[in-house]
Amino acid sequence: MAEDYKGSRILLVEDEETLAVGLEYNLTEEGYLVEWAKNGREAIDFFKSGRFDLIILDIMLPYVNGFEIAEMVRKSDPQIPILMLTAKTESSDKVKGLEKGADDYLTKPFHLQELLLRVNGMLKRKSWYKSSSEKQPVFKFGDNEINFETLNCRHGEEEIRLTPQEAMLLKYLVERNGKIVSRKELLENVWHLNPDIETRTVDIFIVRLRKYFESDPSNPVYFKSIRGAGYMFEEKQ
Amino acid sequence: MRGKHSLFYHILIFVIAQLVWLLLLGIWIYWYVSNYIVFEKVGEEVSPQLVYDVQNALPFILGLILLIGLSFTTSLIFRHLNVQLRITELYDNFIGNVTHELKSPLSSIQLYLETLKQRDVPQEKRKEFIDMMMKDADRLQSLINSILEISAQEKKKLLQDYRVHKAEVVVRELIEESCEKFRVEKENYRIISDAACEIVASKDALKVVFDNLVDNAVKYSTKQAKIVVSLICNSKKVTIIFSDLGIGVAAKEQKKIFNKFYRIYNKEIPNVKGTGLGLYRVKEIIKAHDGKITVLSEGEGKGTTFKLELPAYSAMSKRQLKKFLQTENLRGV
C-alpha cells in the first residue's frame, strides 16, 4: 500500500504508551521510519533535530499540547503534513486543530485501515503538490499573489502563510478555473478521503481561503458557492 | 466561555428583576399615598368622624412585606441558579474527561485487535500485544469502578470489610503496591514509622486511597515523583503523612481539591488526565472510617502533603466498635 512512500519518516507524538507501541509497529510494517515522542517537549526536540515527512499528533499531551506543537511546526515548516489523532471529538476542537495548521483530523477510536490510508494519502498529496508547484510556482489573481513553493501569499498589503492543505485545495481549484468542483471531488482528490466521512472539512477550508483572499468574505468574488453543486474558483482575466 | 456568558446573563436578569421590584415598590407607595389623600378628603366630606389610620396602614405594610419577600426570593433563586450553573460546568468537564479516558484505552485495544486480524504477527509480538491489551482493559476497569463506586451502594460494598490491622504493616504493603502499580522506583519512596499501633480499616478502601495519592503524586510532578510517608501513633489516633515533591497546590485551591469533579490546572503541567473524582473518593473513604484528611502545601512548586488521621483501635468508642466490627467488646475481635 505504501509502496511509493516506503522510507518516509514519520514523527509519532502520542503519550499513551499502549497506543503508541501498536501504531509504531503498524507504521513500521508499512515501510515507514517512525520516531516516537512521548510528550510535547520530546516532540519539539525531535522535530528540531530531524527531518520528517509527516507528523501524527495527539492533542492532550504532557507539557506542550498538540495545538501548540502544530502552531510551532507551521512557523518553521509550512509544508509538512500534520495528522491530528485525538479523543477530542467536539467540532470546535477539530476547527481549532485545522486552524492551528493540522491538515487532517482523525478521532479515537479509529480503524487501522483508515489511519494507514490517510497517512498514505497525505504523503501522496505532498508529492503531487511538490511536482505540480514546480511547474507554476507563482499565481496571481486580483490583488492576490500566491507562491505555491514557499506558501507565502499576499492579499493587497497583507502577508499570509498557507498551510499545505490550504495550498493544495487552492491549487486544485485554480487548476480548474471557471469549473464547478463538487465537495465529493475535492474530498476524493485533495484529501483522498471517503466523501461519506466528512463533508464539513471542505467548507471549513473554503471559509479560510475566502478570509485570506476575498476583500469581503461574505460576498465572495473568486471562491463561489454553487448551490447544490459545490464550489467554483473563477477569475475573469 | 459558555459558563461566563451564562453567568453574565444571570447577573443581568437579577439586576433587572431588582430594578423591576424597586419600580413596583415606588408605584405601590405612590398609589397608596395619592389614594390615601383622596380617601381622606372624601372621607372628611362624607363622614368627618371616621378614623382610617390603623386600617389603611395595614395593607401598606403588607404590601411592603410582600415586595421585600419577593425580592428576597429572587435573590435566593439567583443564588441557587449560580450553584446549578457551577455544577453543570463541573459536570461537563467531567463528561469530557471521562470520555477521553475511556476512548484512549478503547482505541488501543481496537488497534491491537485489528492488527492481529489483518497482519501475520510473530509469536513474541503477539504476546506483547496481548499484555498491552490487558493493561488497557485494567485501565478501563478501574475507571469504570471509580465512576460506579460513587453510588452509595457501591461505596457500601467497598467499605464492608472492616478489620483490625497493624497500621504500619497495612500502610507499608499498600504503599508498596501502589508505587509498583504507578511505576515509582524503590529509591523514590520512603516509609517512616515510629511505633506499632492498630487501626480499624477496610483494606480495599485504603488501597483506593493510596492508589489515588500515589497516582496524583506521579501525575503532578514535573520530574520523577518522590514520596515520603510517615506514620505517627498516639493513644487516640494514627496519623499518616503523605508528602510528595510535586507541583503543590495553591492556597486558594486547597479546600476545593476534595470536591467532586474539581481538577487543578497548572501551566507547568497542562493536560493532566483524570476524572476529578479521585480525591473526592479519598475524602469519602476516610470520612467513612471516622477519620479526617487535610492537605498542606506551601504553594505552587513546593510539594504537597496530605495528612490522614484515623482513630486508633485502642481508643475506639463502643459505638465505633459496633459500627465497624459489629461488636462492643474490645478484646472480642
Coordinates of C-alpha atoms in Angstrom, one line a residue:
Chain A
M1 CA 0.0 0.0 0.0
A2 CA 2.8 2.4 1.0
E3 CA 4.8 1.2 -2.0
D4 CA 5.9 4.6 -3.3
Y5 CA 6.5 6.2 0.1
K6 CA 8.5 3.5 1.9
G7 CA 11.2 5.0 3.9
S8 CA 9.2 8.2 4.6
R9 CA 10.0 9.5 8.1
I10 CA 7.0 9.8 10.5
L11 CA 7.1 11.6 13.8
L12 CA 4.6 9.9 16.1
V13 CA 3.6 12.1 19.0
E14 CA 1.5 10.1 21.5
D15 CA 1.6 9.9 25.3
E16 CA -0.4 6.7 25.6
E17 CA 2.2 4.0 25.6
T18 CA 0.0 1.1 24.6
L19 CA -1.4 3.0 21.6
A20 CA 2.0 4.3 20.5
V21 CA 3.6 0.8 20.5
G22 CA 0.8 -0.5 18.3
L23 CA 0.9 2.5 15.9
E24 CA 4.7 2.3 15.7
Y25 CA 4.5 -1.4 14.8
N26 CA 1.9 -0.9 12.1
L27 CA 3.6 2.1 10.5
T28 CA 7.0 0.3 10.6
E29 CA 5.3 -2.7 8.9
E30 CA 4.1 -0.4 6.1
G31 CA 7.7 0.6 5.5
Y32 CA 7.8 3.9 7.2
L33 CA 10.6 5.0 9.6
V34 CA 9.0 6.0 12.8
E35 CA 10.2 8.1 15.7
W36 CA 8.0 8.2 18.8
A37 CA 7.8 11.2 21.1
K38 CA 6.1 10.6 24.4
N39 CA 5.2 14.2 25.3
G40 CA 5.1 17.7 23.9
R41 CA 8.7 18.6 24.9
E42 CA 10.1 15.5 23.3
A43 CA 8.1 16.2 20.1
I44 CA 9.6 19.6 19.8
D45 CA 13.1 18.3 20.3
F46 CA 12.6 15.5 17.8
F47 CA 11.2 18.0 15.3
K48 CA 14.1 20.3 15.7
S49 CA 16.7 17.6 15.4
G50 CA 15.4 15.7 12.4
R51 CA 13.7 15.9 9.1
F52 CA 10.3 14.3 8.9
D53 CA 7.8 13.8 6.0
L54 CA 4.7 13.6 8.2
I55 CA 3.6 14.1 11.8
I56 CA 0.9 12.2 13.7
L57 CA 0.0 14.3 16.6
D58 CA -2.2 13.8 19.7
I59 CA -3.7 16.9 21.3
M60 CA -3.8 16.1 25.1
L61 CA -0.1 15.8 25.7
P62 CA 2.0 16.5 28.8
Y63 CA 3.9 19.8 28.9
V64 CA 3.0 21.2 25.5
N65 CA -0.3 20.3 23.8
G66 CA -0.9 19.3 20.2
F67 CA -2.3 22.7 19.2
E68 CA 0.8 24.5 20.3
I69 CA 3.0 21.9 18.6
A70 CA 1.1 22.3 15.3
E71 CA 1.4 26.1 15.5
M72 CA 5.1 25.9 16.2
V73 CA 5.8 23.4 13.4
R74 CA 3.8 25.5 11.0
K75 CA 6.0 28.5 11.7
S76 CA 9.2 26.7 10.7
D77 CA 7.8 24.3 8.1
P78 CA 4.8 25.2 6.1
Q79 CA 4.8 22.0 4.0
I80 CA 5.0 19.1 6.4
P81 CA 1.6 17.3 6.6
I82 CA 0.2 17.0 10.1
L83 CA -2.5 14.4 11.1
M84 CA -4.2 15.0 14.4
L85 CA -5.2 11.9 16.2
T86 CA -7.2 12.6 19.2
A87 CA -10.0 11.5 21.5
K88 CA -11.4 15.1 21.4
T89 CA -14.5 14.9 19.2
E90 CA -16.1 18.3 19.5
S91 CA -16.3 20.2 16.3
S92 CA -14.7 23.2 17.9
D93 CA -11.6 21.1 18.7
K94 CA -11.5 20.0 15.1
V95 CA -11.8 23.5 13.8
K96 CA -9.1 24.7 16.2
G97 CA -6.8 21.8 15.1
L98 CA -7.2 22.7 11.5
E99 CA -6.8 26.4 12.2
K100 CA -3.5 25.7 14.1
G101 CA -2.1 24.1 11.0
A102 CA -3.3 20.4 11.0
D103 CA -4.1 19.0 7.6
D104 CA -6.3 16.2 8.7
Y105 CA -8.1 15.1 11.9
L106 CA -8.9 11.5 13.0
T107 CA -10.8 10.8 16.2
K108 CA -10.1 7.9 18.6
P109 CA -11.1 5.1 18.4
F110 CA -10.2 4.7 14.8
H111 CA -9.8 1.9 12.3
L112 CA -6.3 0.9 11.5
Q113 CA -7.0 0.7 7.7
E114 CA -8.4 4.3 7.7
L115 CA -5.4 5.7 9.5
L116 CA -3.0 4.0 7.1
L117 CA -5.0 5.2 4.1
R118 CA -4.9 8.8 5.4
V119 CA -1.2 8.6 6.1
N120 CA -0.6 7.3 2.6
G121 CA -2.9 9.9 1.1
M122 CA -1.2 12.7 2.9
L123 CA 2.3 11.6 1.6
K124 CA 0.8 11.2 -1.9
R125 CA -0.6 14.7 -1.8
K126 CA 2.7 16.1 -0.6
S127 CA 4.5 14.5 -3.5
W128 CA 1.8 15.6 -6.1
Y129 CA 1.9 19.1 -4.8
K130 CA 5.6 19.3 -4.9
S131 CA 5.8 18.2 -8.6
S132 CA 2.8 20.4 -9.5
S133 CA 4.0 23.6 -7.9
E134 CA 7.4 23.3 -9.5
K135 CA 5.7 23.9 -12.9
Q136 CA 3.9 27.1 -11.8
P137 CA 5.3 28.3 -8.5
V138 CA 3.6 31.8 -8.5
F139 CA 0.0 32.5 -9.3
K140 CA -1.7 35.9 -9.3
F141 CA -5.4 36.8 -9.2
G142 CA -6.9 40.2 -8.4
D143 CA -4.7 41.8 -5.8
N144 CA -3.6 38.4 -4.5
E145 CA -0.3 36.7 -5.2
I146 CA 0.4 33.1 -4.2
N147 CA 3.7 31.4 -4.1
F148 CA 3.0 27.6 -4.1
E149 CA 6.5 26.7 -3.1
T150 CA 7.0 28.9 -0.1
L151 CA 3.3 29.0 0.7
N152 CA 3.7 32.8 1.3
C153 CA 0.9 34.8 -0.1
R154 CA -0.1 38.4 -0.4
H155 CA -3.6 39.9 -0.2
G156 CA -3.1 43.6 -1.0
E157 CA -0.6 44.7 1.6
E158 CA -1.3 41.8 3.9
E159 CA 1.1 38.8 4.1
I160 CA -0.4 35.4 4.6
R161 CA 1.2 31.9 5.0
L162 CA -0.9 29.0 3.9
T163 CA -0.9 25.5 5.4
P164 CA -0.1 22.7 3.0
Q165 CA -3.7 21.6 2.9
E166 CA -5.0 25.1 2.1
A167 CA -2.4 25.4 -0.6
M168 CA -3.4 22.0 -2.1
L169 CA -7.0 22.9 -2.2
L170 CA -6.2 26.3 -3.7
K171 CA -4.0 24.7 -6.3
Y172 CA -6.7 22.2 -7.2
L173 CA -9.4 24.9 -7.6
V174 CA -7.0 27.3 -9.5
E175 CA -6.2 24.5 -12.0
R176 CA -9.9 24.2 -12.6
N177 CA -10.6 27.9 -13.1
G178 CA -14.2 28.5 -14.0
K179 CA -15.3 24.9 -13.5
I180 CA -17.6 23.7 -10.7
V181 CA -16.0 21.3 -8.4
S182 CA -18.1 19.2 -6.0
R183 CA -17.3 18.6 -2.4
K184 CA -17.1 14.9 -3.1
E185 CA -14.5 15.5 -5.8
L186 CA -12.5 17.7 -3.5
L187 CA -12.6 15.2 -0.7
E188 CA -11.5 12.4 -3.0
N189 CA -8.8 14.2 -4.9
V190 CA -7.5 16.8 -2.4
W191 CA -8.0 14.9 0.9
H192 CA -8.0 11.4 -0.6
L193 CA -10.9 10.6 1.7
N194 CA -14.1 8.7 1.5
P195 CA -16.6 11.5 0.9
D196 CA -19.2 9.9 3.2
I197 CA -17.0 10.6 6.2
E198 CA -16.6 14.4 6.3
T199 CA -18.0 17.0 4.0
R200 CA -17.8 19.8 6.5
T201 CA -14.0 19.7 6.3
V202 CA -14.2 21.2 2.8
D203 CA -16.5 24.0 3.9
I204 CA -14.1 24.9 6.8
F205 CA -11.2 25.2 4.3
I206 CA -13.2 27.3 1.8
V207 CA -14.2 29.7 4.5
R208 CA -10.5 30.1 5.3
L209 CA -9.5 30.7 1.7
R210 CA -12.2 33.4 1.4
K211 CA -10.9 35.0 4.6
Y212 CA -7.4 35.2 3.2
F213 CA -8.2 36.3 -0.4
E214 CA -11.6 37.9 -0.6
S215 CA -12.0 41.6 0.2
D216 CA -15.5 40.8 1.5
P217 CA -15.6 37.1 2.6
S218 CA -19.3 37.2 3.0
N219 CA -19.8 38.2 -0.7
P220 CA -17.1 36.1 -2.4
V221 CA -15.9 37.1 -5.9
Y222 CA -13.4 34.3 -6.5
F223 CA -14.4 31.4 -4.3
K224 CA -18.1 31.0 -5.1
S225 CA -20.6 28.5 -3.6
I226 CA -22.7 26.9 -6.3
R227 CA -25.9 25.8 -4.6
G228 CA -26.3 22.0 -4.6
A229 CA -23.2 21.5 -6.7
G230 CA -20.1 22.6 -4.8
Y231 CA -17.6 25.3 -5.3
M232 CA -16.0 27.2 -8.2
F233 CA -12.9 29.3 -8.4
E234 CA -13.5 32.0 -11.0
E235 CA -11.0 34.6 -12.1
K236 CA -12.1 36.7 -15.0
Q237 CA -8.9 37.6 -17.0
Chain B
M1 CA -16.6 30.6 27.7
R2 CA -20.2 29.5 27.7
G3 CA -20.2 29.5 31.5
K4 CA -19.0 33.1 31.7
H5 CA -21.7 34.2 29.3
S6 CA -24.4 32.4 31.2
L7 CA -23.2 34.0 34.4
F8 CA -23.3 37.4 32.8
Y9 CA -26.9 36.9 31.6
H10 CA -28.0 35.7 35.1
I11 CA -26.5 38.7 36.8
L12 CA -28.2 40.9 34.2
I13 CA -31.5 39.2 34.8
F14 CA -31.0 39.6 38.5
V15 CA -30.3 43.3 38.3
I16 CA -33.3 43.9 36.0
A17 CA -35.5 41.9 38.4
Q18 CA -34.3 44.0 41.3
L19 CA -35.0 47.2 39.4
V20 CA -38.5 46.0 38.5
W21 CA -39.2 45.3 42.2
L22 CA -37.9 48.8 43.2
L23 CA -40.1 50.3 40.5
L24 CA -43.1 48.3 41.7
L25 CA -42.4 49.4 45.3
G26 CA -42.3 53.0 44.1
I27 CA -45.6 52.7 42.2
W28 CA -47.1 51.0 45.2
I29 CA -46.0 53.8 47.6
Y30 CA -47.1 56.5 45.1
W31 CA -50.5 54.8 44.6
Y32 CA -51.0 54.4 48.3
V33 CA -50.0 58.0 49.2
S34 CA -52.1 59.6 46.4
N35 CA -55.2 57.4 47.1
Y36 CA -54.8 58.0 50.9
I37 CA -55.1 61.7 50.3
V38 CA -58.1 61.3 48.1
F39 CA -59.8 58.9 50.5
E40 CA -59.1 61.3 53.4
K41 CA -60.6 64.2 51.6
V42 CA -63.7 62.2 50.5
G43 CA -64.0 60.7 54.0
E44 CA -63.8 64.1 55.7
E45 CA -66.5 65.4 53.5
V46 CA -68.8 62.4 53.8
S47 CA -68.3 61.5 57.4
P48 CA -65.7 63.5 59.4
Q49 CA -65.9 61.2 62.4
L50 CA -64.4 58.2 60.6
V51 CA -60.9 57.2 61.5
Y52 CA -58.8 55.4 58.8
D53 CA -55.3 55.4 60.3
V54 CA -55.0 51.8 61.5
Q55 CA -56.9 50.1 58.7
N56 CA -55.1 52.0 56.0
A57 CA -51.6 51.3 57.4
L58 CA -52.2 47.5 57.3
P59 CA -52.4 47.0 53.5
F60 CA -49.4 49.3 53.1
I61 CA -47.3 47.3 55.5
L62 CA -48.5 44.0 54.0
G63 CA -47.6 45.3 50.5
L64 CA -44.2 46.2 51.7
I65 CA -43.6 42.8 53.3
L66 CA -44.8 41.1 50.1
L67 CA -42.4 43.1 47.9
I68 CA -39.5 42.6 50.2
G69 CA -40.3 38.9 50.4
L70 CA -40.4 38.7 46.6
S71 CA -37.1 40.5 46.4
F72 CA -35.6 38.1 48.9
T73 CA -36.9 35.1 47.0
T74 CA -35.4 36.4 43.7
S75 CA -32.0 36.6 45.5
L76 CA -32.4 33.0 46.6
I77 CA -33.4 31.8 43.2
F78 CA -30.4 33.7 41.8
R79 CA -28.1 32.1 44.3
H80 CA -29.4 28.6 43.5
L81 CA -29.1 29.2 39.8
N82 CA -25.5 30.1 40.2
V83 CA -24.7 27.0 42.2
Q84 CA -26.6 25.0 39.5
L85 CA -24.5 26.7 36.8
R86 CA -21.3 25.8 38.5
I87 CA -22.3 22.2 38.9
T88 CA -23.3 21.9 35.3
E89 CA -19.9 23.3 34.3
L90 CA -18.1 20.8 36.5
Y91 CA -20.3 18.0 35.2
D92 CA -19.5 19.0 31.6
N93 CA -15.8 18.9 32.4
F94 CA -16.2 15.5 34.0
I95 CA -18.0 14.1 31.0
G96 CA -15.3 15.4 28.7
N97 CA -12.5 13.9 30.9
V98 CA -14.3 10.6 31.3
T99 CA -14.9 10.3 27.5
H100 CA -11.3 11.0 26.9
E101 CA -10.1 8.5 29.5
L102 CA -12.5 5.8 28.1
K103 CA -11.6 6.3 24.5
S104 CA -7.8 6.1 24.8
P105 CA -7.6 2.5 26.1
L106 CA -10.5 1.5 23.9
S107 CA -8.8 2.8 20.7
S108 CA -5.6 1.0 21.7
I109 CA -7.5 -2.3 22.2
Q110 CA -9.2 -1.8 18.9
L111 CA -5.8 -1.1 17.2
Y112 CA -4.3 -4.4 18.5
L113 CA -7.3 -6.5 17.6
E114 CA -7.3 -5.1 14.1
T115 CA -3.5 -5.6 13.8
L116 CA -3.8 -9.2 14.9
K117 CA -6.7 -9.7 12.5
Q118 CA -5.0 -8.1 9.5
R119 CA -1.4 -9.0 9.9
D120 CA 0.7 -12.0 10.4
V121 CA 2.2 -11.0 13.8
P122 CA 5.1 -13.1 15.1
Q123 CA 4.5 -15.0 18.3
E124 CA 6.6 -12.8 20.6
K125 CA 4.9 -9.6 19.4
R126 CA 1.6 -11.3 19.8
K127 CA 2.3 -11.8 23.5
E128 CA 3.4 -8.2 23.9
F129 CA 0.2 -7.0 22.2
I130 CA -1.9 -9.2 24.5
D131 CA -0.1 -7.7 27.5
M132 CA -0.8 -4.2 26.2
M133 CA -4.5 -5.1 25.7
M134 CA -4.7 -6.4 29.3
K135 CA -3.2 -3.3 30.6
D136 CA -5.8 -1.2 28.8
A137 CA -8.6 -3.5 30.0
D138 CA -7.3 -2.9 33.6
R139 CA -7.4 0.8 33.0
L140 CA -10.9 0.7 31.7
Q141 CA -12.0 -1.4 34.6
S142 CA -10.5 0.9 37.2
L143 CA -12.0 3.9 35.5
I144 CA -15.5 2.3 35.4
N145 CA -15.1 1.3 39.0
S146 CA -14.2 4.8 40.1
I147 CA -17.4 6.1 38.4
L148 CA -19.7 3.4 39.7
E149 CA -18.3 3.4 43.2
I150 CA -19.6 6.9 43.7
S151 CA -23.1 5.5 44.1
A152 CA -23.9 4.8 47.8
Q153 CA -24.5 1.1 47.2
E154 CA -21.0 0.6 45.7
K155 CA -19.4 2.6 48.4
K156 CA -21.1 0.4 50.9
K157 CA -19.7 -2.7 49.2
L158 CA -16.2 -1.3 49.3
L159 CA -16.5 -0.3 52.9
Q160 CA -17.9 -3.5 54.2
D161 CA -14.9 -5.5 55.2
Y162 CA -13.5 -3.7 58.2
R163 CA -10.8 -5.4 60.1
V164 CA -8.2 -4.6 62.8
H165 CA -4.9 -4.1 61.1
K166 CA -1.4 -3.2 62.3
A167 CA -1.1 0.3 60.9
E168 CA 2.5 0.0 59.8
V169 CA 2.0 -3.3 58.1
V170 CA -1.0 -2.4 56.1
V171 CA 0.3 1.1 55.1
R172 CA 3.6 -0.3 54.0
E173 CA 2.0 -3.1 52.0
L174 CA -0.5 -0.8 50.3
I175 CA 2.1 2.0 49.5
E176 CA 4.5 -0.6 48.0
E177 CA 1.7 -2.0 45.9
S178 CA 0.6 1.4 44.7
C179 CA 4.2 2.6 43.9
E180 CA 4.7 -0.6 41.9
K181 CA 1.5 0.0 40.0
F182 CA 2.3 3.6 39.2
R183 CA 6.0 2.8 38.5
V184 CA 7.6 4.7 41.3
E185 CA 11.0 3.2 41.8
K186 CA 12.0 1.9 45.2
E187 CA 14.7 4.6 45.7
N188 CA 12.0 7.3 45.1
Y189 CA 9.7 6.5 48.0
R190 CA 10.3 6.0 51.8
I191 CA 8.0 4.9 54.6
I192 CA 8.9 6.1 58.1
S193 CA 7.2 4.6 61.1
D194 CA 8.0 5.1 64.7
A195 CA 5.5 3.0 66.6
A196 CA 3.3 0.0 66.5
C197 CA -0.4 0.8 66.6
E198 CA -3.6 -0.7 65.3
I199 CA -6.4 0.7 63.1
V200 CA -9.8 -0.5 62.0
A201 CA -10.0 -0.2 58.3
S202 CA -11.2 -1.7 55.1
K203 CA -8.1 -2.7 53.2
D204 CA -9.8 -2.5 49.8
A205 CA -10.9 1.0 50.6
L206 CA -7.4 2.1 51.9
K207 CA -6.0 0.7 48.6
V208 CA -8.2 3.1 46.7
V209 CA -6.9 5.9 48.9
F210 CA -3.2 5.2 48.4
D211 CA -3.6 4.4 44.7
N212 CA -5.1 7.9 44.3
L213 CA -2.5 9.7 46.3
V214 CA 0.4 7.9 44.6
D215 CA -1.2 8.4 41.1
N216 CA -1.6 12.1 41.8
A217 CA 2.0 12.4 43.1
V218 CA 3.2 10.9 39.8
K219 CA 0.8 12.9 37.6
Y220 CA 1.5 16.2 39.3
S221 CA 5.3 16.0 39.3
T222 CA 7.4 17.6 36.6
K223 CA 10.3 15.2 37.3
Q224 CA 10.4 11.7 38.8
A225 CA 7.9 11.6 41.7
K226 CA 9.4 11.4 45.2
I227 CA 7.2 10.2 48.0
V228 CA 7.7 10.1 51.8
V229 CA 5.1 8.5 54.0
S230 CA 5.3 8.9 57.8
L231 CA 3.2 7.1 60.3
I232 CA 2.7 8.7 63.8
C233 CA 0.8 7.0 66.5
N234 CA -0.6 8.3 69.8
S235 CA -3.2 7.0 72.2
K236 CA -6.1 8.4 70.3
K237 CA -5.2 8.5 66.6
V238 CA -3.0 7.3 63.9
T239 CA -1.7 10.0 61.6
I240 CA -0.4 9.1 58.1
I241 CA 1.6 12.0 56.5
F242 CA 1.9 11.5 52.8
S243 CA 4.3 14.0 51.1
D244 CA 5.4 14.4 47.6
L245 CA 7.7 16.9 45.9
G246 CA 5.3 17.6 43.1
I247 CA 4.0 20.9 41.8
G248 CA 2.0 21.6 45.0
V249 CA -1.5 23.1 45.4
A250 CA -2.1 26.9 45.5
A251 CA -3.7 28.1 48.8
K252 CA -7.0 29.0 47.2
E253 CA -7.4 25.6 45.7
Q254 CA -6.6 23.6 48.9
K255 CA -10.2 23.3 50.0
K256 CA -11.6 22.7 46.6
I257 CA -9.4 19.7 45.6
F258 CA -11.7 17.3 47.6
N259 CA -14.8 18.5 45.8
K260 CA -16.4 16.2 43.3
F261 CA -15.2 16.8 39.7
Y262 CA -12.7 19.5 40.7
R263 CA -9.4 19.4 39.0
I264 CA -6.5 21.8 39.3
Y265 CA -4.8 23.3 36.4
N266 CA -1.1 24.2 36.3
K267 CA 0.6 25.7 33.4
E268 CA 3.8 23.7 34.2
I269 CA 1.9 20.5 33.6
P270 CA -1.2 21.1 31.4
N271 CA -3.3 18.3 30.1
V272 CA -3.1 16.0 33.2
K273 CA -5.5 13.3 32.6
G274 CA -8.1 12.3 35.2
T275 CA -11.8 12.5 36.1
G276 CA -11.8 14.8 39.1
L277 CA -13.2 12.0 41.3
G278 CA -10.0 10.7 42.9
L279 CA -9.6 13.0 45.9
Y280 CA -13.4 13.2 46.4
R281 CA -13.4 9.4 46.8
V282 CA -10.4 9.5 49.1
K283 CA -12.2 12.0 51.4
E284 CA -15.4 10.0 51.4
I285 CA -13.5 6.8 52.3
I286 CA -11.5 8.5 55.2
K287 CA -14.8 10.1 56.4
A288 CA -16.4 6.6 56.4
H289 CA -13.5 5.5 58.7
D290 CA -14.4 8.3 61.1
G291 CA -11.1 9.9 60.0
K292 CA -10.1 13.2 58.6
I293 CA -8.0 14.3 55.6
T294 CA -6.4 17.7 55.1
V295 CA -3.9 19.0 52.6
L296 CA -1.0 21.2 53.2
S297 CA 1.2 22.9 50.6
E298 CA 3.3 25.9 50.9
G299 CA 2.1 26.8 47.4
E300 CA 2.7 26.1 43.8
G301 CA 6.0 24.2 43.1
K302 CA 6.6 23.4 46.8
G303 CA 5.2 19.9 47.0
T304 CA 2.0 18.6 48.6
T305 CA 1.4 16.9 52.0
F306 CA -1.8 15.0 52.8
K307 CA -2.5 14.4 56.5
L308 CA -4.7 11.4 57.1
E309 CA -6.0 10.9 60.6
L310 CA -7.7 7.7 61.6
P311 CA -8.9 6.7 65.1
A312 CA -6.6 4.3 66.9
Y313 CA -8.2 0.9 67.6
S314 CA -7.4 1.1 71.3
A315 CA -9.2 4.4 71.7
M316 CA -12.4 3.5 69.8
S317 CA -15.7 4.1 71.5
K318 CA -18.3 1.3 71.9
R319 CA -20.3 3.0 69.2
Q320 CA -17.4 2.9 66.8
L321 CA -16.6 -0.7 67.5
K322 CA -20.2 -1.6 66.9
K323 CA -20.3 0.3 63.7
F324 CA -17.1 -1.1 62.2
L325 CA -16.8 -4.6 63.7
Q326 CA -20.3 -5.4 64.9
T327 CA -19.0 -5.9 68.4
E328 CA -18.8 -3.7 71.5
N329 CA -16.1 -5.9 73.1
L330 CA -12.5 -4.6 72.7
R331 CA -10.9 -7.9 73.2
G332 CA -13.5 -9.9 71.4
V333 CA -12.2 -9.2 68.0

